[in-house]
């Protein structure tokens, strides 16, 4: 997968993408991430990317030209499955959307800032708007990093044990069963006996029951009884 992220703060992705799973996916050649600095496409003398809103009001608006030039430059070389805008107005990100996007060849993600982006960008280029939650962040960068992580870990070959993405919380509309590691007894707090039994069938059943129990108790909204 090729992933282009458009931002005025490229540095915000340095840490997030240089460690752990996303780093490994890049090293293995399973994802090719490019960060484009929108400011590089500003044609005015001071490399401005924002301006006052027409009609007045507070806050600045990201200008159409630098974003349009950046998108069109990338589009001249690559055909994108989706051009995503990170926005609190977008559709809430869920596991289904992450699964769906993980099958794409080329994705572009645009990060907004200030009061918003010129509406004409949304009308002309954006194919999908995604929110990561019902709260407002200072910009789309952290949201884009969250979206990227949720997608990349689903690309076949990224996780060592492919089944581990399949057993993630939400993958089957259930949250995961609790997990434990050594020691089996920490200051009297014991790991459930069944997990030490070596009986795979019973362990599987125990995990299914726990997942069901937890989903009902914590996230009844996810729970659909057959
Ligand atoms: N930009 C600002 N807030 C956001 C949110 N909640 N989700 C996605 N992008 C955003």
mmCIF file with all atom_site columns, C-alpha atoms and ligand atoms in Angstrom:
data_model
loop_
_atom_site.group_PDB
_atom_site.id
_atom_site.type_symbol
_atom_site.label_atom_id
_atom_site.label_alt_id
_atom_site.label_comp_id
_atom_site.label_asym_id
_atom_site.label_entity_id
_atom_site.label_seq_id
_atom_site.pdbx_PDB_ins_code
_atom_site.Cartn_x
_atom_site.Cartn_y
_atom_site.Cartn_z
_atom_site.occupancy
_atom_site.B_iso_or_equiv
_atom_site.pdbx_formal_charge
_atom_site.auth_seq_id
_atom_site.auth_comp_id
_atom_site.auth_asym_id
_atom_site.auth_atom_id
_atom_site.pdbx_PDB_model_num
ATOM   1   C CA . UNK A 1 1   ? 0.000   0.000   0.000   1.00 0.00 ? 1   UNK A CA 1
ATOM   2   C CA . UNK A 1 2   ? 1.090   3.541   -0.741  1.00 0.00 ? 2   UNK A CA 1
ATOM   3   C CA . UNK A 1 3   ? -0.022  6.169   1.733   1.00 0.00 ? 3   UNK A CA 1
ATOM   4   C CA . UNK A 1 4   ? 0.388   9.913   1.206   1.00 0.00 ? 4   UNK A CA 1
ATOM   5   C CA . UNK A 1 5   ? -0.281  12.206  4.142   1.00 0.00 ? 5   UNK A CA 1
ATOM   6   C CA . UNK A 1 6   ? -0.716  15.927  3.491   1.00 0.00 ? 6   UNK A CA 1
ATOM   7   C CA . UNK A 1 7   ? 0.075   18.185  6.434   1.00 0.00 ? 7   UNK A CA 1
ATOM   8   C CA . UNK A 1 8   ? 1.571   21.490  7.493   1.00 0.00 ? 8   UNK A CA 1
ATOM   9   C CA . UNK A 1 9   ? 3.321   19.697  10.392  1.00 0.00 ? 9   UNK A CA 1
ATOM   10  C CA . UNK A 1 10  ? 5.305   16.769  8.897   1.00 0.00 ? 10  UNK A CA 1
ATOM   11  C CA . UNK A 1 11  ? 7.343   16.471  12.100  1.00 0.00 ? 11  UNK A CA 1
ATOM   12  C CA . UNK A 1 12  ? 4.285   15.262  13.974  1.00 0.00 ? 12  UNK A CA 1
ATOM   13  C CA . UNK A 1 13  ? 4.548   11.900  12.211  1.00 0.00 ? 13  UNK A CA 1
ATOM   14  C CA . UNK A 1 14  ? 8.233   11.264  12.848  1.00 0.00 ? 14  UNK A CA 1
ATOM   15  C CA . UNK A 1 15  ? 7.859   9.501   16.183  1.00 0.00 ? 15  UNK A CA 1
ATOM   16  C CA . UNK A 1 16  ? 4.559   7.818   15.427  1.00 0.00 ? 16  UNK A CA 1
ATOM   17  C CA . UNK A 1 17  ? 5.825   6.179   12.239  1.00 0.00 ? 17  UNK A CA 1
ATOM   18  C CA . UNK A 1 18  ? 9.379   5.317   13.216  1.00 0.00 ? 18  UNK A CA 1
ATOM   19  C CA . UNK A 1 19  ? 8.637   2.653   15.828  1.00 0.00 ? 19  UNK A CA 1
ATOM   20  C CA . UNK A 1 20  ? 6.844   -0.605  16.353  1.00 0.00 ? 20  UNK A CA 1
ATOM   21  C CA . UNK A 1 21  ? 4.337   -2.042  13.855  1.00 0.00 ? 21  UNK A CA 1
ATOM   22  C CA . UNK A 1 22  ? 4.253   0.887   11.414  1.00 0.00 ? 22  UNK A CA 1
ATOM   23  C CA . UNK A 1 23  ? 8.044   0.919   11.269  1.00 0.00 ? 23  UNK A CA 1
ATOM   24  C CA . UNK A 1 24  ? 8.119   -2.836  10.676  1.00 0.00 ? 24  UNK A CA 1
ATOM   25  C CA . UNK A 1 25  ? 5.498   -2.600  7.915   1.00 0.00 ? 25  UNK A CA 1
ATOM   26  C CA . UNK A 1 26  ? 7.655   -0.033  6.132   1.00 0.00 ? 26  UNK A CA 1
ATOM   27  C CA . UNK A 1 27  ? 10.858  -2.026  6.579   1.00 0.00 ? 27  UNK A CA 1
ATOM   28  C CA . UNK A 1 28  ? 9.144   -5.114  5.160   1.00 0.00 ? 28  UNK A CA 1
ATOM   29  C CA . UNK A 1 29  ? 8.023   -3.035  2.157   1.00 0.00 ? 29  UNK A CA 1
ATOM   30  C CA . UNK A 1 30  ? 4.347   -3.642  2.905   1.00 0.00 ? 30  UNK A CA 1
ATOM   31  C CA . UNK A 1 31  ? 3.547   0.041   3.152   1.00 0.00 ? 31  UNK A CA 1
ATOM   32  C CA . UNK A 1 32  ? 5.182   3.049   1.601   1.00 0.00 ? 32  UNK A CA 1
ATOM   33  C CA . UNK A 1 33  ? 4.386   6.209   3.576   1.00 0.00 ? 33  UNK A CA 1
ATOM   34  C CA . UNK A 1 34  ? 5.070   9.660   2.122   1.00 0.00 ? 34  UNK A CA 1
ATOM   35  C CA . UNK A 1 35  ? 4.522   12.843  4.066   1.00 0.00 ? 35  UNK A CA 1
ATOM   36  C CA . UNK A 1 36  ? 3.881   15.906  1.901   1.00 0.00 ? 36  UNK A CA 1
ATOM   37  C CA . UNK A 1 37  ? 4.344   19.362  3.370   1.00 0.00 ? 37  UNK A CA 1
ATOM   38  C CA . UNK A 1 38  ? 1.455   21.508  2.116   1.00 0.00 ? 38  UNK A CA 1
ATOM   39  C CA . UNK A 1 39  ? 3.537   24.628  2.725   1.00 0.00 ? 39  UNK A CA 1
ATOM   40  C CA . UNK A 1 40  ? 5.910   23.544  -0.062  1.00 0.00 ? 40  UNK A CA 1
ATOM   41  C CA . UNK A 1 41  ? 3.037   24.163  -2.485  1.00 0.00 ? 41  UNK A CA 1
ATOM   42  C CA . UNK A 1 42  ? 2.286   27.723  -1.332  1.00 0.00 ? 42  UNK A CA 1
ATOM   43  C CA . UNK A 1 43  ? 3.035   30.120  -4.197  1.00 0.00 ? 43  UNK A CA 1
ATOM   44  C CA . UNK A 1 44  ? 2.858   33.382  -2.218  1.00 0.00 ? 44  UNK A CA 1
ATOM   45  C CA . UNK A 1 45  ? 5.960   35.164  -0.955  1.00 0.00 ? 45  UNK A CA 1
ATOM   46  C CA . UNK A 1 46  ? 5.598   34.225  2.695   1.00 0.00 ? 46  UNK A CA 1
ATOM   47  C CA . UNK A 1 47  ? 4.509   30.642  2.046   1.00 0.00 ? 47  UNK A CA 1
ATOM   48  C CA . UNK A 1 48  ? 1.196   31.301  3.741   1.00 0.00 ? 48  UNK A CA 1
ATOM   49  C CA . UNK A 1 49  ? -1.234  28.418  3.872   1.00 0.00 ? 49  UNK A CA 1
ATOM   50  C CA . UNK A 1 50  ? -4.094  30.112  5.744   1.00 0.00 ? 50  UNK A CA 1
ATOM   51  C CA . UNK A 1 51  ? -6.161  33.271  5.428   1.00 0.00 ? 51  UNK A CA 1
ATOM   52  C CA . UNK A 1 52  ? -9.113  35.063  7.043   1.00 0.00 ? 52  UNK A CA 1
ATOM   53  C CA . UNK A 1 53  ? -12.569 33.589  6.470   1.00 0.00 ? 53  UNK A CA 1
ATOM   54  C CA . UNK A 1 54  ? -14.840 35.340  3.973   1.00 0.00 ? 54  UNK A CA 1
ATOM   55  C CA . UNK A 1 55  ? -17.811 36.789  5.806   1.00 0.00 ? 55  UNK A CA 1
ATOM   56  C CA . UNK A 1 56  ? -15.792 37.280  8.970   1.00 0.00 ? 56  UNK A CA 1
ATOM   57  C CA . UNK A 1 57  ? -15.684 35.171  12.111  1.00 0.00 ? 57  UNK A CA 1
ATOM   58  C CA . UNK A 1 58  ? -12.953 33.804  14.304  1.00 0.00 ? 58  UNK A CA 1
ATOM   59  C CA . UNK A 1 59  ? -10.059 31.613  13.251  1.00 0.00 ? 59  UNK A CA 1
ATOM   60  C CA . UNK A 1 60  ? -8.159  31.129  10.034  1.00 0.00 ? 60  UNK A CA 1
ATOM   61  C CA . UNK A 1 61  ? -9.050  28.921  7.087   1.00 0.00 ? 61  UNK A CA 1
ATOM   62  C CA . UNK A 1 62  ? -6.589  26.766  5.148   1.00 0.00 ? 62  UNK A CA 1
ATOM   63  C CA . UNK A 1 63  ? -6.341  28.159  1.622   1.00 0.00 ? 63  UNK A CA 1
ATOM   64  C CA . UNK A 1 64  ? -7.425  26.221  -1.428  1.00 0.00 ? 64  UNK A CA 1
ATOM   65  C CA . UNK A 1 65  ? -4.377  26.699  -3.643  1.00 0.00 ? 65  UNK A CA 1
ATOM   66  C CA . UNK A 1 66  ? -1.532  25.007  -1.735  1.00 0.00 ? 66  UNK A CA 1
ATOM   67  C CA . UNK A 1 67  ? -3.742  22.003  -0.939  1.00 0.00 ? 67  UNK A CA 1
ATOM   68  C CA . UNK A 1 68  ? -5.081  21.752  -4.502  1.00 0.00 ? 68  UNK A CA 1
ATOM   69  C CA . UNK A 1 69  ? -1.577  21.952  -5.979  1.00 0.00 ? 69  UNK A CA 1
ATOM   70  C CA . UNK A 1 70  ? -0.295  19.317  -3.569  1.00 0.00 ? 70  UNK A CA 1
ATOM   71  C CA . UNK A 1 71  ? -3.193  16.928  -4.290  1.00 0.00 ? 71  UNK A CA 1
ATOM   72  C CA . UNK A 1 72  ? -2.926  17.425  -8.052  1.00 0.00 ? 72  UNK A CA 1
ATOM   73  C CA . UNK A 1 73  ? 0.818   16.904  -8.016  1.00 0.00 ? 73  UNK A CA 1
ATOM   74  C CA . UNK A 1 74  ? 0.342   13.555  -6.257  1.00 0.00 ? 74  UNK A CA 1
ATOM   75  C CA . UNK A 1 75  ? -2.593  12.603  -8.480  1.00 0.00 ? 75  UNK A CA 1
ATOM   76  C CA . UNK A 1 76  ? -0.463  13.192  -11.595 1.00 0.00 ? 76  UNK A CA 1
ATOM   77  C CA . UNK A 1 77  ? 1.709   10.255  -10.507 1.00 0.00 ? 77  UNK A CA 1
ATOM   78  C CA . UNK A 1 78  ? -0.656  7.960   -8.624  1.00 0.00 ? 78  UNK A CA 1
ATOM   79  C CA . UNK A 1 79  ? -4.296  7.003   -8.843  1.00 0.00 ? 79  UNK A CA 1
ATOM   80  C CA . UNK A 1 80  ? -5.876  7.004   -5.372  1.00 0.00 ? 80  UNK A CA 1
ATOM   81  C CA . UNK A 1 81  ? -8.609  4.682   -4.117  1.00 0.00 ? 81  UNK A CA 1
ATOM   82  C CA . UNK A 1 82  ? -9.682  7.293   -1.584  1.00 0.00 ? 82  UNK A CA 1
ATOM   83  C CA . UNK A 1 83  ? -8.740  10.852  -0.663  1.00 0.00 ? 83  UNK A CA 1
ATOM   84  C CA . UNK A 1 84  ? -9.593  11.088  3.013   1.00 0.00 ? 84  UNK A CA 1
ATOM   85  C CA . UNK A 1 85  ? -10.038 14.256  5.039   1.00 0.00 ? 85  UNK A CA 1
ATOM   86  C CA . UNK A 1 86  ? -9.622  13.916  8.808   1.00 0.00 ? 86  UNK A CA 1
ATOM   87  C CA . UNK A 1 87  ? -12.422 15.912  10.393  1.00 0.00 ? 87  UNK A CA 1
ATOM   88  C CA . UNK A 1 88  ? -14.657 15.841  13.465  1.00 0.00 ? 88  UNK A CA 1
ATOM   89  C CA . UNK A 1 89  ? -17.576 16.157  10.992  1.00 0.00 ? 89  UNK A CA 1
ATOM   90  C CA . UNK A 1 90  ? -16.637 12.873  9.320   1.00 0.00 ? 90  UNK A CA 1
ATOM   91  C CA . UNK A 1 91  ? -17.969 9.363   9.759   1.00 0.00 ? 91  UNK A CA 1
ATOM   92  C CA . UNK A 1 92  ? -16.739 7.794   12.988  1.00 0.00 ? 92  UNK A CA 1
ATOM   93  C CA . UNK A 1 93  ? -13.805 5.446   12.442  1.00 0.00 ? 93  UNK A CA 1
ATOM   94  C CA . UNK A 1 94  ? -14.582 1.840   13.308  1.00 0.00 ? 94  UNK A CA 1
ATOM   95  C CA . UNK A 1 95  ? -13.010 -1.551  12.698  1.00 0.00 ? 95  UNK A CA 1
ATOM   96  C CA . UNK A 1 96  ? -15.126 -2.124  9.596   1.00 0.00 ? 96  UNK A CA 1
ATOM   97  C CA . UNK A 1 97  ? -13.797 1.056   7.963   1.00 0.00 ? 97  UNK A CA 1
ATOM   98  C CA . UNK A 1 98  ? -10.212 0.115   8.912   1.00 0.00 ? 98  UNK A CA 1
ATOM   99  C CA . UNK A 1 99  ? -10.695 -3.358  7.397   1.00 0.00 ? 99  UNK A CA 1
ATOM   100 C CA . UNK A 1 100 ? -12.116 -1.862  4.236   1.00 0.00 ? 100 UNK A CA 1
ATOM   101 C CA . UNK A 1 101 ? -9.309  0.697   3.833   1.00 0.00 ? 101 UNK A CA 1
ATOM   102 C CA . UNK A 1 102 ? -6.615  -1.925  4.501   1.00 0.00 ? 102 UNK A CA 1
ATOM   103 C CA . UNK A 1 103 ? -7.476  -3.526  1.145   1.00 0.00 ? 103 UNK A CA 1
ATOM   104 C CA . UNK A 1 104 ? -6.731  -0.321  -0.825  1.00 0.00 ? 104 UNK A CA 1
ATOM   105 C CA . UNK A 1 105 ? -3.647  0.114   -3.023  1.00 0.00 ? 105 UNK A CA 1
ATOM   106 C CA . UNK A 1 106 ? -3.190  3.881   -2.692  1.00 0.00 ? 106 UNK A CA 1
ATOM   107 C CA . UNK A 1 107 ? -4.599  6.223   -0.083  1.00 0.00 ? 107 UNK A CA 1
ATOM   108 C CA . UNK A 1 108 ? -4.245  9.932   0.493   1.00 0.00 ? 108 UNK A CA 1
ATOM   109 C CA . UNK A 1 109 ? -5.005  11.507  3.873   1.00 0.00 ? 109 UNK A CA 1
ATOM   110 C CA . UNK A 1 110 ? -5.397  15.255  4.271   1.00 0.00 ? 110 UNK A CA 1
ATOM   111 C CA . UNK A 1 111 ? -4.916  16.850  7.687   1.00 0.00 ? 111 UNK A CA 1
ATOM   112 C CA . UNK A 1 112 ? -6.660  20.131  8.359   1.00 0.00 ? 112 UNK A CA 1
ATOM   113 C CA . UNK A 1 113 ? -5.844  22.873  10.842  1.00 0.00 ? 113 UNK A CA 1
ATOM   114 C CA . UNK A 1 114 ? -7.114  26.158  12.223  1.00 0.00 ? 114 UNK A CA 1
ATOM   115 C CA . UNK A 1 115 ? -10.818 26.728  11.690  1.00 0.00 ? 115 UNK A CA 1
ATOM   116 C CA . UNK A 1 116 ? -10.968 24.330  8.756   1.00 0.00 ? 116 UNK A CA 1
ATOM   117 C CA . UNK A 1 117 ? -10.125 24.028  5.074   1.00 0.00 ? 117 UNK A CA 1
ATOM   118 C CA . UNK A 1 118 ? -11.666 25.934  2.193   1.00 0.00 ? 118 UNK A CA 1
ATOM   119 C CA . UNK A 1 119 ? -14.891 24.066  1.421   1.00 0.00 ? 119 UNK A CA 1
ATOM   120 C CA . UNK A 1 120 ? -14.009 23.808  -2.277  1.00 0.00 ? 120 UNK A CA 1
ATOM   121 C CA . UNK A 1 121 ? -11.277 21.287  -1.432  1.00 0.00 ? 121 UNK A CA 1
ATOM   122 C CA . UNK A 1 122 ? -13.872 19.040  0.141   1.00 0.00 ? 122 UNK A CA 1
ATOM   123 C CA . UNK A 1 123 ? -16.200 19.397  -2.815  1.00 0.00 ? 123 UNK A CA 1
ATOM   124 C CA . UNK A 1 124 ? -13.606 18.766  -5.498  1.00 0.00 ? 124 UNK A CA 1
ATOM   125 C CA . UNK A 1 125 ? -11.164 16.226  -4.134  1.00 0.00 ? 125 UNK A CA 1
ATOM   126 C CA . UNK A 1 126 ? -12.302 14.530  -0.943  1.00 0.00 ? 126 UNK A CA 1
ATOM   127 C CA . UNK A 1 127 ? -13.944 11.121  -1.309  1.00 0.00 ? 127 UNK A CA 1
ATOM   128 C CA . UNK A 1 128 ? -14.318 10.322  2.380   1.00 0.00 ? 128 UNK A CA 1
ATOM   129 C CA . UNK A 1 129 ? -14.287 12.224  5.679   1.00 0.00 ? 129 UNK A CA 1
ATOM   130 C CA . UNK A 1 130 ? -13.299 10.391  8.835   1.00 0.00 ? 130 UNK A CA 1
ATOM   131 C CA . UNK A 1 131 ? -13.518 11.385  12.496  1.00 0.00 ? 131 UNK A CA 1
ATOM   132 C CA . UNK A 1 132 ? -11.751 9.475   15.261  1.00 0.00 ? 132 UNK A CA 1
ATOM   133 C CA . UNK A 1 133 ? -14.182 10.552  17.961  1.00 0.00 ? 133 UNK A CA 1
ATOM   134 C CA . UNK A 1 134 ? -16.707 13.099  19.106  1.00 0.00 ? 134 UNK A CA 1
ATOM   135 C CA . UNK A 1 135 ? -14.208 15.661  20.281  1.00 0.00 ? 135 UNK A CA 1
ATOM   136 C CA . UNK A 1 136 ? -12.170 18.330  18.541  1.00 0.00 ? 136 UNK A CA 1
ATOM   137 C CA . UNK A 1 137 ? -8.406  18.015  18.129  1.00 0.00 ? 137 UNK A CA 1
ATOM   138 C CA . UNK A 1 138 ? -6.119  20.900  17.229  1.00 0.00 ? 138 UNK A CA 1
ATOM   139 C CA . UNK A 1 139 ? -5.487  19.383  13.832  1.00 0.00 ? 139 UNK A CA 1
ATOM   140 C CA . UNK A 1 140 ? -5.935  16.243  11.779  1.00 0.00 ? 140 UNK A CA 1
ATOM   141 C CA . UNK A 1 141 ? -2.403  14.884  12.317  1.00 0.00 ? 141 UNK A CA 1
ATOM   142 C CA . UNK A 1 142 ? -2.998  12.818  15.449  1.00 0.00 ? 142 UNK A CA 1
ATOM   143 C CA . UNK A 1 143 ? -6.231  11.527  13.932  1.00 0.00 ? 143 UNK A CA 1
ATOM   144 C CA . UNK A 1 144 ? -4.376  10.595  10.714  1.00 0.00 ? 144 UNK A CA 1
ATOM   145 C CA . UNK A 1 145 ? -1.774  8.712   12.761  1.00 0.00 ? 145 UNK A CA 1
ATOM   146 C CA . UNK A 1 146 ? -4.550  6.785   14.534  1.00 0.00 ? 146 UNK A CA 1
ATOM   147 C CA . UNK A 1 147 ? -6.238  5.960   11.234  1.00 0.00 ? 147 UNK A CA 1
ATOM   148 C CA . UNK A 1 148 ? -2.911  4.895   9.685   1.00 0.00 ? 148 UNK A CA 1
ATOM   149 C CA . UNK A 1 149 ? -2.119  2.579   12.584  1.00 0.00 ? 149 UNK A CA 1
ATOM   150 C CA . UNK A 1 150 ? -5.578  0.990   12.481  1.00 0.00 ? 150 UNK A CA 1
ATOM   151 C CA . UNK A 1 151 ? -5.194  0.278   8.742   1.00 0.00 ? 151 UNK A CA 1
ATOM   152 C CA . UNK A 1 152 ? -1.575  -0.817  8.536   1.00 0.00 ? 152 UNK A CA 1
ATOM   153 C CA . UNK A 1 153 ? -1.758  -3.493  11.218  1.00 0.00 ? 153 UNK A CA 1
ATOM   154 C CA . UNK A 1 154 ? -4.439  -5.210  9.111   1.00 0.00 ? 154 UNK A CA 1
ATOM   155 C CA . UNK A 1 155 ? -2.325  -5.516  5.950   1.00 0.00 ? 155 UNK A CA 1
ATOM   156 C CA . UNK A 1 156 ? -1.443  -9.205  5.531   1.00 0.00 ? 156 UNK A CA 1
ATOM   157 C CA . UNK A 1 157 ? 2.115   -9.889  6.652   1.00 0.00 ? 157 UNK A CA 1
ATOM   158 C CA . UNK A 1 158 ? 2.440   -6.825  8.910   1.00 0.00 ? 158 UNK A CA 1
ATOM   159 C CA . UNK A 1 159 ? 1.743   -8.697  12.147  1.00 0.00 ? 159 UNK A CA 1
ATOM   160 C CA . UNK A 1 160 ? 3.902   -11.747 12.742  1.00 0.00 ? 160 UNK A CA 1
ATOM   161 C CA . UNK A 1 161 ? 1.024   -13.893 13.858  1.00 0.00 ? 161 UNK A CA 1
ATOM   162 C CA . UNK A 1 162 ? -1.734  -13.143 11.380  1.00 0.00 ? 162 UNK A CA 1
ATOM   163 C CA . UNK A 1 163 ? -4.368  -14.477 13.692  1.00 0.00 ? 163 UNK A CA 1
ATOM   164 C CA . UNK A 1 164 ? -3.579  -11.799 16.246  1.00 0.00 ? 164 UNK A CA 1
ATOM   165 C CA . UNK A 1 165 ? -5.299  -9.088  14.161  1.00 0.00 ? 165 UNK A CA 1
ATOM   166 C CA . UNK A 1 166 ? -8.256  -11.402 13.699  1.00 0.00 ? 166 UNK A CA 1
ATOM   167 C CA . UNK A 1 167 ? -8.598  -11.871 17.455  1.00 0.00 ? 167 UNK A CA 1
ATOM   168 C CA . UNK A 1 168 ? -8.454  -8.115  18.141  1.00 0.00 ? 168 UNK A CA 1
ATOM   169 C CA . UNK A 1 169 ? -11.272 -6.484  19.991  1.00 0.00 ? 169 UNK A CA 1
ATOM   170 C CA . UNK A 1 170 ? -14.058 -5.390  17.587  1.00 0.00 ? 170 UNK A CA 1
ATOM   171 C CA . UNK A 1 171 ? -12.935 -7.714  14.814  1.00 0.00 ? 171 UNK A CA 1
ATOM   172 C CA . UNK A 1 172 ? -16.082 -9.802  15.378  1.00 0.00 ? 172 UNK A CA 1
ATOM   173 C CA . UNK A 1 173 ? -18.081 -7.055  17.092  1.00 0.00 ? 173 UNK A CA 1
ATOM   174 C CA . UNK A 1 174 ? -16.812 -8.232  20.472  1.00 0.00 ? 174 UNK A CA 1
ATOM   175 C CA . UNK A 1 175 ? -14.210 -6.889  22.842  1.00 0.00 ? 175 UNK A CA 1
ATOM   176 C CA . UNK A 1 176 ? -11.348 -9.228  23.741  1.00 0.00 ? 176 UNK A CA 1
ATOM   177 C CA . UNK A 1 177 ? -11.140 -11.648 26.636  1.00 0.00 ? 177 UNK A CA 1
ATOM   178 C CA . UNK A 1 178 ? -8.675  -10.707 29.409  1.00 0.00 ? 178 UNK A CA 1
ATOM   179 C CA . UNK A 1 179 ? -5.052  -11.805 28.936  1.00 0.00 ? 179 UNK A CA 1
ATOM   180 C CA . UNK A 1 180 ? -2.349  -12.723 31.464  1.00 0.00 ? 180 UNK A CA 1
ATOM   181 C CA . UNK A 1 181 ? 1.349   -13.546 31.473  1.00 0.00 ? 181 UNK A CA 1
ATOM   182 C CA . UNK A 1 182 ? 3.864   -14.786 34.036  1.00 0.00 ? 182 UNK A CA 1
ATOM   183 C CA . UNK A 1 183 ? 3.920   -14.985 37.004  1.00 0.00 ? 183 UNK A CA 1
ATOM   184 C CA . UNK A 1 184 ? 0.851   -17.163 37.554  1.00 0.00 ? 184 UNK A CA 1
ATOM   185 C CA . UNK A 1 185 ? 0.583   -15.824 41.100  1.00 0.00 ? 185 UNK A CA 1
ATOM   186 C CA . UNK A 1 186 ? 1.457   -12.180 41.821  1.00 0.00 ? 186 UNK A CA 1
ATOM   187 C CA . UNK A 1 187 ? 1.110   -11.387 45.517  1.00 0.00 ? 187 UNK A CA 1
ATOM   188 C CA . UNK A 1 188 ? -1.892  -13.696 45.735  1.00 0.00 ? 188 UNK A CA 1
ATOM   189 C CA . UNK A 1 189 ? -3.522  -12.429 42.515  1.00 0.00 ? 189 UNK A CA 1
ATOM   190 C CA . UNK A 1 190 ? -3.897  -15.626 40.538  1.00 0.00 ? 190 UNK A CA 1
ATOM   191 C CA . UNK A 1 191 ? -4.254  -16.227 36.823  1.00 0.00 ? 191 UNK A CA 1
ATOM   192 C CA . UNK A 1 192 ? -7.474  -18.181 36.071  1.00 0.00 ? 192 UNK A CA 1
ATOM   193 C CA . UNK A 1 193 ? -6.731  -21.891 36.469  1.00 0.00 ? 193 UNK A CA 1
ATOM   194 C CA . UNK A 1 194 ? -8.162  -22.815 33.075  1.00 0.00 ? 194 UNK A CA 1
ATOM   195 C CA . UNK A 1 195 ? -5.421  -20.857 31.244  1.00 0.00 ? 195 UNK A CA 1
ATOM   196 C CA . UNK A 1 196 ? -2.758  -23.049 32.887  1.00 0.00 ? 196 UNK A CA 1
ATOM   197 C CA . UNK A 1 197 ? -4.564  -26.280 32.031  1.00 0.00 ? 197 UNK A CA 1
ATOM   198 C CA . UNK A 1 198 ? -3.194  -26.790 28.521  1.00 0.00 ? 198 UNK A CA 1
ATOM   199 C CA . UNK A 1 199 ? -6.693  -27.758 27.353  1.00 0.00 ? 199 UNK A CA 1
ATOM   200 C CA . UNK A 1 200 ? -6.980  -25.723 24.129  1.00 0.00 ? 200 UNK A CA 1
ATOM   201 C CA . UNK A 1 201 ? -10.652 -26.458 23.580  1.00 0.00 ? 201 UNK A CA 1
ATOM   202 C CA . UNK A 1 202 ? -11.664 -25.376 27.054  1.00 0.00 ? 202 UNK A CA 1
ATOM   203 C CA . UNK A 1 203 ? -9.414  -22.307 26.902  1.00 0.00 ? 203 UNK A CA 1
ATOM   204 C CA . UNK A 1 204 ? -11.021 -21.301 23.598  1.00 0.00 ? 204 UNK A CA 1
ATOM   205 C CA . UNK A 1 205 ? -14.470 -21.712 25.143  1.00 0.00 ? 205 UNK A CA 1
ATOM   206 C CA . UNK A 1 206 ? -13.470 -19.750 28.259  1.00 0.00 ? 206 UNK A CA 1
ATOM   207 C CA . UNK A 1 207 ? -12.186 -16.885 26.095  1.00 0.00 ? 207 UNK A CA 1
ATOM   208 C CA . UNK A 1 208 ? -15.361 -16.853 24.032  1.00 0.00 ? 208 UNK A CA 1
ATOM   209 C CA . UNK A 1 209 ? -17.479 -16.700 27.184  1.00 0.00 ? 209 UNK A CA 1
ATOM   210 C CA . UNK A 1 210 ? -15.374 -13.935 28.716  1.00 0.00 ? 210 UNK A CA 1
ATOM   211 C CA . UNK A 1 211 ? -15.474 -11.896 25.502  1.00 0.00 ? 211 UNK A CA 1
ATOM   212 C CA . UNK A 1 212 ? -19.244 -12.258 25.387  1.00 0.00 ? 212 UNK A CA 1
ATOM   213 C CA . UNK A 1 213 ? -19.621 -11.395 29.076  1.00 0.00 ? 213 UNK A CA 1
ATOM   214 C CA . UNK A 1 214 ? -17.423 -8.297  28.722  1.00 0.00 ? 214 UNK A CA 1
ATOM   215 C CA . UNK A 1 215 ? -19.099 -7.099  25.572  1.00 0.00 ? 215 UNK A CA 1
ATOM   216 C CA . UNK A 1 216 ? -22.529 -7.370  27.209  1.00 0.00 ? 216 UNK A CA 1
ATOM   217 C CA . UNK A 1 217 ? -21.346 -5.583  30.336  1.00 0.00 ? 217 UNK A CA 1
ATOM   218 C CA . UNK A 1 218 ? -19.153 -2.865  28.821  1.00 0.00 ? 218 UNK A CA 1
ATOM   219 C CA . UNK A 1 219 ? -20.277 -2.370  25.251  1.00 0.00 ? 219 UNK A CA 1
ATOM   220 C CA . UNK A 1 220 ? -23.882 -3.537  24.946  1.00 0.00 ? 220 UNK A CA 1
ATOM   221 C CA . UNK A 1 221 ? -24.093 -1.302  21.842  1.00 0.00 ? 221 UNK A CA 1
ATOM   222 C CA . UNK A 1 222 ? -21.827 -3.784  20.031  1.00 0.00 ? 222 UNK A CA 1
ATOM   223 C CA . UNK A 1 223 ? -23.793 -6.791  21.109  1.00 0.00 ? 223 UNK A CA 1
ATOM   224 C CA . UNK A 1 224 ? -26.230 -8.290  18.665  1.00 0.00 ? 224 UNK A CA 1
ATOM   225 C CA . UNK A 1 225 ? -27.906 -11.466 19.879  1.00 0.00 ? 225 UNK A CA 1
ATOM   226 C CA . UNK A 1 226 ? -28.388 -14.096 17.113  1.00 0.00 ? 226 UNK A CA 1
HETATM 227 N N1 . LIG B 2 .   ? -9.571  16.952  13.421  1.00 0.00 ? 1   LIG B N1 1
HETATM 228 C C1 . LIG B 2 .   ? -9.942  17.590  14.535  1.00 0.00 ? 1   LIG B C1 1
HETATM 229 N N2 . LIG B 2 .   ? -10.658 16.801  15.336  1.00 0.00 ? 1   LIG B N2 1
HETATM 230 C C2 . LIG B 2 .   ? -10.744 15.591  14.714  1.00 0.00 ? 1   LIG B C2 1
HETATM 231 C C3 . LIG B 2 .   ? -11.377 14.366  15.042  1.00 0.00 ? 1   LIG B C3 1
HETATM 232 N N3 . LIG B 2 .   ? -12.064 14.199  16.160  1.00 0.00 ? 1   LIG B N3 1
HETATM 233 N N4 . LIG B 2 .   ? -11.257 13.355  14.159  1.00 0.00 ? 1   LIG B N4 1
HETATM 234 C C4 . LIG B 2 .   ? -10.588 13.524  13.011  1.00 0.00 ? 1   LIG B C4 1
HETATM 235 N N5 . LIG B 2 .   ? -9.976  14.653  12.648  1.00 0.00 ? 1   LIG B N5 1
HETATM 236 C C5 . LIG B 2 .   ? -10.056 15.694  13.488  1.00 0.00 ? 1   LIG B C5 1
#
